[in-house]
Amino acid sequence: MKLPLLALVVTLGLSGAAQAQFQKPEDAIKYRQSAFTLMGNHFGRIAGMAQGKIPFDAKAAQANADVLAVVVNLPYTAFGEGTDLGNTKAKPEIWKEMPKFREAAEKMQSEVVKLQAATKTGNLDNIKAAVGDVGKSCKACHDNYREK
Ligand code: ASC
């Protein structure tokens, strides 16, 4: 009796207050897809400025980077067991190479932190460089872990 209770307490303690919970695999899939949609949208607004497709607005770039820096942390709680099947482009390699997948995610997250810092400088050249690095980190994961 004591051991399962201890395991439960430890699990809850480590899970963190904002840990996402899912009733069904498709809920997890929808959740992570929603997070990726937000990431693409808010990164896209900054990338558009870096590419000269959207007029540069330093405050807007910073606000989008602040949102991005939060949402980049969300999808990775939603790649649990049993969420590899269904309406998903996630490749089976994710679950076969979870540490490598997490590492690629962490690389992207650290590039986003740098992008957030770059937007705080208000300097478009700094932002362009950081946008390029974030874009590469997105692409690395798409190439290996997302169906076309
Ligand atoms: C985006 C977006 C992605 C990445 C990727 C970078 O703006 O929505 O998924 O950049 O295309 O290679």
XYZ file of C-alpha atoms and ligand atoms in Angstrom:
160
model
C 0.000 0.000 0.000
C 2.736 2.430 0.915
C 4.802 2.176 -2.219
C 2.069 3.135 -4.748
C 1.145 6.135 -2.589
C 4.769 7.269 -2.500
C 5.000 6.819 -6.272
C 1.855 8.911 -6.717
C 3.192 11.717 -4.522
C 6.531 11.704 -6.330
C 4.801 11.710 -9.721
C 2.530 14.602 -8.778
C 5.433 16.483 -7.265
C 7.517 16.173 -10.416
C 4.714 16.854 -12.846
C 4.523 20.569 -12.077
C 1.471 22.754 -11.696
C 1.059 23.467 -15.393
C 1.535 19.904 -16.619
C -1.074 19.157 -19.257
C -3.395 16.223 -18.614
C -5.183 14.243 -21.305
C -8.205 11.957 -21.121
C -7.626 10.375 -24.530
C -4.725 10.143 -27.013
C -6.589 12.338 -29.498
C -6.813 15.061 -26.853
C -3.021 15.037 -26.564
C -2.652 15.121 -30.352
C -5.021 18.102 -30.618
C -3.227 19.854 -27.778
C 0.231 19.556 -29.311
C -1.074 20.515 -32.768
C -2.660 23.612 -31.228
C 0.632 24.541 -29.591
C 2.511 24.088 -32.889
C -0.113 26.257 -34.632
C 0.500 29.042 -32.108
C 4.267 28.632 -32.459
C 4.081 28.875 -36.247
C 1.802 31.886 -36.091
C 3.836 33.921 -33.609
C 7.180 32.910 -35.095
C 5.762 33.642 -38.548
C 4.956 37.232 -37.561
C 8.562 37.834 -36.508
C 9.977 35.911 -39.479
C 7.782 38.036 -41.767
C 9.443 41.162 -40.363
C 12.892 39.619 -40.775
C 12.055 38.856 -44.418
C 10.603 42.314 -45.075
C 7.125 40.895 -45.732
C 5.671 42.612 -42.675
C 6.708 46.170 -41.666
C 9.209 46.034 -38.812
C 7.615 46.928 -35.500
C 10.028 46.373 -32.618
C 7.315 46.266 -29.945
C 5.232 43.749 -31.906
C 8.304 41.568 -32.513
C 8.997 41.555 -28.791
C 5.378 40.765 -27.900
C 5.320 37.851 -30.375
C 8.622 36.525 -29.051
C 7.261 36.667 -25.500
C 4.270 34.535 -26.527
C 6.513 32.203 -28.510
C 8.851 31.730 -25.542
C 5.931 30.361 -23.518
C 4.246 28.191 -26.135
C 7.481 26.463 -27.234
C 7.388 24.645 -23.910
C 3.909 23.213 -24.358
C 3.861 20.517 -27.069
C 6.337 18.138 -25.482
C 4.097 17.057 -22.608
C 1.734 15.673 -25.264
C 3.913 13.004 -26.908
C 3.117 10.274 -24.378
C 2.605 6.551 -24.969
C -0.234 5.771 -27.353
C -0.276 9.213 -28.971
C 1.606 7.987 -32.059
C -1.545 6.806 -33.870
C -4.456 8.809 -35.218
C -4.723 12.198 -36.875
C -1.039 13.014 -36.636
C 1.971 13.675 -38.842
C 4.284 12.713 -36.009
C 6.627 9.949 -37.194
C 7.110 6.739 -35.169
C 10.796 7.720 -34.868
C 9.788 10.171 -32.128
C 8.914 7.319 -29.758
C 11.876 5.199 -30.884
C 14.358 8.032 -30.285
C 12.688 10.054 -27.555
C 15.950 11.420 -26.066
C 17.068 12.665 -29.511
C 13.631 14.161 -30.121
C 13.733 15.945 -26.748
C 17.222 17.209 -27.521
C 16.017 18.671 -30.832
C 13.109 20.298 -28.988
C 15.457 21.765 -26.397
C 17.700 23.144 -29.140
C 14.697 24.936 -30.651
C 13.640 26.215 -27.229
C 17.097 27.645 -26.563
C 17.131 29.335 -29.978
C 13.772 30.897 -29.132
C 15.191 32.273 -25.874
C 17.928 33.913 -27.985
C 15.326 35.269 -30.390
C 13.403 36.722 -27.473
C 16.603 38.451 -26.301
C 17.249 39.716 -29.836
C 13.774 41.269 -30.045
C 14.520 43.126 -26.807
C 17.439 44.895 -28.514
C 15.023 46.343 -31.084
C 17.699 45.787 -33.741
C 16.390 44.173 -36.930
C 19.763 42.654 -37.860
C 19.945 40.874 -34.497
C 16.406 39.629 -35.025
C 17.166 38.404 -38.557
C 20.108 36.325 -37.325
C 18.092 34.798 -34.503
C 15.115 34.102 -36.799
C 17.458 32.141 -39.066
C 18.666 29.999 -36.169
C 15.143 29.342 -34.885
C 14.023 28.426 -38.419
C 16.861 25.912 -38.737
C 15.904 24.315 -35.442
C 12.244 24.023 -36.571
C 13.316 22.472 -39.845
C 15.710 19.963 -38.235
C 12.819 18.462 -36.290
C 10.402 18.561 -39.226
C 12.924 16.773 -41.448
C 13.406 13.925 -38.993
C 10.152 13.644 -37.129
C 7.239 14.993 -39.160
C 5.541 13.403 -42.165
C 5.395 15.686 -45.185
C 7.731 28.826 -39.695
C 6.866 27.744 -39.478
C 7.617 26.627 -39.422
C 9.037 26.980 -39.513
C 9.788 26.203 -40.546
C 11.230 26.628 -40.566
O 7.408 29.988 -39.791
O 5.539 27.767 -39.370
O 7.173 25.421 -39.245
O 9.045 28.380 -39.774
O 9.215 26.376 -41.791
O 11.945 25.835 -41.434
